[in-house]
Amino acid sequence: MASTLRGSAVETDDGGHRFVAQVTVYARALGVALAQKSYDTHKSSERAALKELLSTLELEGTLIQADALHTTQAFFGGASPRAPTCS
């Protein structure tokens, strides 16, 4: 789950916007957030933040649900042995 932190949006010189957003790993069965990562949308992306966040967790035997942005093979592929896989 990603969300924008209130009051963090600023207009850029080109008319766009940058803001601080946060990705949260949530354990639905436990009803708690397990981990969070904030990122500046000008310097990073939701995909990069989630990949970094997931790399810090033990995920063996875990089902991960994410929105469509994160379901591409390119997102789950990688050389890291701790990286999530998609089948």
PDB file of C-alpha atoms in Angstrom:
ATOM      1  CA  MET A   1       0.000   0.000   0.000  1.00  0.00           C
ATOM      2  CA  ALA A   2       1.356   3.437  -0.915  1.00  0.00           C
ATOM      3  CA  SER A   3       0.196   6.794   0.334  1.00  0.00           C
ATOM      4  CA  THR A   4       1.230  10.443   0.060  1.00  0.00           C
ATOM      5  CA  LEU A   5       2.261  12.179   3.251  1.00  0.00           C
ATOM      6  CA  ARG A   6      -0.009  15.168   3.872  1.00  0.00           C
ATOM      7  CA  GLY A   7       1.614  18.552   3.304  1.00  0.00           C
ATOM      8  CA  SER A   8       4.593  17.119   1.419  1.00  0.00           C
ATOM      9  CA  ALA A   9       3.521  18.032  -2.152  1.00  0.00           C
ATOM     10  CA  VAL A  10       5.322  20.886  -3.877  1.00  0.00           C
ATOM     11  CA  GLU A  11       5.089  22.113  -7.447  1.00  0.00           C
ATOM     12  CA  THR A  12       8.206  21.615  -9.564  1.00  0.00           C
ATOM     13  CA  ASP A  13       9.632  24.127 -12.058  1.00  0.00           C
ATOM     14  CA  ASP A  14       8.126  22.179 -14.973  1.00  0.00           C
ATOM     15  CA  GLY A  15       4.596  22.371 -13.511  1.00  0.00           C
ATOM     16  CA  GLY A  16       4.594  18.828 -12.141  1.00  0.00           C
ATOM     17  CA  HIS A  17       4.513  17.835  -8.509  1.00  0.00           C
ATOM     18  CA  ARG A  18       6.863  16.012  -6.193  1.00  0.00           C
ATOM     19  CA  PHE A  19       5.949  14.668  -2.799  1.00  0.00           C
ATOM     20  CA  VAL A  20       6.953  12.253  -0.094  1.00  0.00           C
ATOM     21  CA  ALA A  21       5.115   8.950  -0.296  1.00  0.00           C
ATOM     22  CA  GLN A  22       5.228   5.870   1.852  1.00  0.00           C
ATOM     23  CA  VAL A  23       4.986   2.155   1.069  1.00  0.00           C
ATOM     24  CA  THR A  24       3.694  -0.127   3.812  1.00  0.00           C
ATOM     25  CA  VAL A  25       3.911  -3.909   4.161  1.00  0.00           C
ATOM     26  CA  TYR A  26       0.782  -4.917   6.031  1.00  0.00           C
ATOM     27  CA  ALA A  27       0.005  -8.317   7.571  1.00  0.00           C
ATOM     28  CA  ARG A  28      -3.731  -8.668   7.086  1.00  0.00           C
ATOM     29  CA  ALA A  29      -4.026 -11.747   9.333  1.00  0.00           C
ATOM     30  CA  LEU A  30      -2.282  -9.927  12.191  1.00  0.00           C
ATOM     31  CA  GLY A  31      -3.857  -6.541  11.484  1.00  0.00           C
ATOM     32  CA  VAL A  32      -0.544  -4.698  11.737  1.00  0.00           C
ATOM     33  CA  ALA A  33       1.990  -2.918   9.565  1.00  0.00           C
ATOM     34  CA  LEU A  34       5.238  -4.908   9.468  1.00  0.00           C
ATOM     35  CA  ALA A  35       7.464  -2.385   7.724  1.00  0.00           C
ATOM     36  CA  GLN A  36       7.322   1.030   6.044  1.00  0.00           C
ATOM     37  CA  LYS A  37       9.543   2.980   3.673  1.00  0.00           C
ATOM     38  CA  SER A  38       9.209   6.655   2.781  1.00  0.00           C
ATOM     39  CA  TYR A  39      10.568   8.031  -0.492  1.00  0.00           C
ATOM     40  CA  ASP A  40      10.715  11.316  -2.394  1.00  0.00           C
ATOM     41  CA  THR A  41       8.910  10.867  -5.723  1.00  0.00           C
ATOM     42  CA  HIS A  42      11.480  13.143  -7.378  1.00  0.00           C
ATOM     43  CA  LYS A  43      14.333  10.798  -6.427  1.00  0.00           C
ATOM     44  CA  SER A  44      12.702   7.351  -6.337  1.00  0.00           C
ATOM     45  CA  SER A  45       9.527   5.436  -7.165  1.00  0.00           C
ATOM     46  CA  GLU A  46       6.959   3.224  -5.476  1.00  0.00           C
ATOM     47  CA  ARG A  47       8.384   0.192  -7.293  1.00  0.00           C
ATOM     48  CA  ALA A  48      11.936   0.882  -6.095  1.00  0.00           C
ATOM     49  CA  ALA A  49      10.788   1.546  -2.526  1.00  0.00           C
ATOM     50  CA  LEU A  50       8.747  -1.675  -2.391  1.00  0.00           C
ATOM     51  CA  LYS A  51      11.596  -3.760  -3.829  1.00  0.00           C
ATOM     52  CA  GLU A  52      13.968  -2.357  -1.198  1.00  0.00           C
ATOM     53  CA  LEU A  53      11.437  -2.919   1.572  1.00  0.00           C
ATOM     54  CA  LEU A  54      10.689  -6.523   0.558  1.00  0.00           C
ATOM     55  CA  SER A  55      14.407  -7.317   0.369  1.00  0.00           C
ATOM     56  CA  THR A  56      14.641  -6.696   4.131  1.00  0.00           C
ATOM     57  CA  LEU A  57      11.962  -9.252   5.043  1.00  0.00           C
ATOM     58  CA  GLU A  58      12.009 -13.057   5.293  1.00  0.00           C
ATOM     59  CA  LEU A  59       9.408 -14.038   2.703  1.00  0.00           C
ATOM     60  CA  GLU A  60       9.806 -17.810   2.339  1.00  0.00           C
ATOM     61  CA  GLY A  61       6.324 -19.336   2.004  1.00  0.00           C
ATOM     62  CA  THR A  62       4.622 -15.931   2.095  1.00  0.00           C
ATOM     63  CA  LEU A  63       1.891 -14.770  -0.275  1.00  0.00           C
ATOM     64  CA  ILE A  64       2.426 -11.169  -1.336  1.00  0.00           C
ATOM     65  CA  GLN A  65      -0.505  -9.138  -2.658  1.00  0.00           C
ATOM     66  CA  ALA A  66       0.213  -5.877  -4.462  1.00  0.00           C
ATOM     67  CA  ASP A  67      -1.517  -3.661  -6.974  1.00  0.00           C
ATOM     68  CA  ALA A  68      -1.052  -4.151 -10.724  1.00  0.00           C
ATOM     69  CA  LEU A  69       1.968  -1.823 -10.799  1.00  0.00           C
ATOM     70  CA  HIS A  70       4.001  -4.556  -9.082  1.00  0.00           C
ATOM     71  CA  THR A  71       2.843  -7.652 -10.975  1.00  0.00           C
ATOM     72  CA  THR A  72       5.149  -7.539 -13.997  1.00  0.00           C
ATOM     73  CA  GLN A  73       7.875 -10.124 -14.469  1.00  0.00           C
ATOM     74  CA  ALA A  74      10.463  -7.318 -14.551  1.00  0.00           C
ATOM     75  CA  PHE A  75       9.505  -6.286 -11.010  1.00  0.00           C
ATOM     76  CA  PHE A  76       9.938  -9.763  -9.546  1.00  0.00           C
ATOM     77  CA  GLY A  77      12.942 -10.852 -11.620  1.00  0.00           C
ATOM     78  CA  GLY A  78      16.468 -10.380 -10.380  1.00  0.00           C
ATOM     79  CA  ALA A  79      19.732 -12.013  -9.416  1.00  0.00           C
ATOM     80  CA  SER A  80      19.292 -11.683  -5.664  1.00  0.00           C
ATOM     81  CA  PRO A  81      18.605 -15.040  -3.948  1.00  0.00           C
ATOM     82  CA  ARG A  82      16.312 -13.200  -1.475  1.00  0.00           C
ATOM     83  CA  ALA A  83      14.332 -11.536  -4.252  1.00  0.00           C
ATOM     84  CA  PRO A  84      10.660 -12.468  -4.595  1.00  0.00           C
ATOM     85  CA  THR A  85       9.702 -14.680  -7.528  1.00  0.00           C
ATOM     86  CA  CYS A  86       6.646 -14.746  -9.729  1.00  0.00           C
ATOM     87  CA  SER A  87       5.232 -17.855 -11.386  1.00  0.00           C
TER      88      SER A  87
END
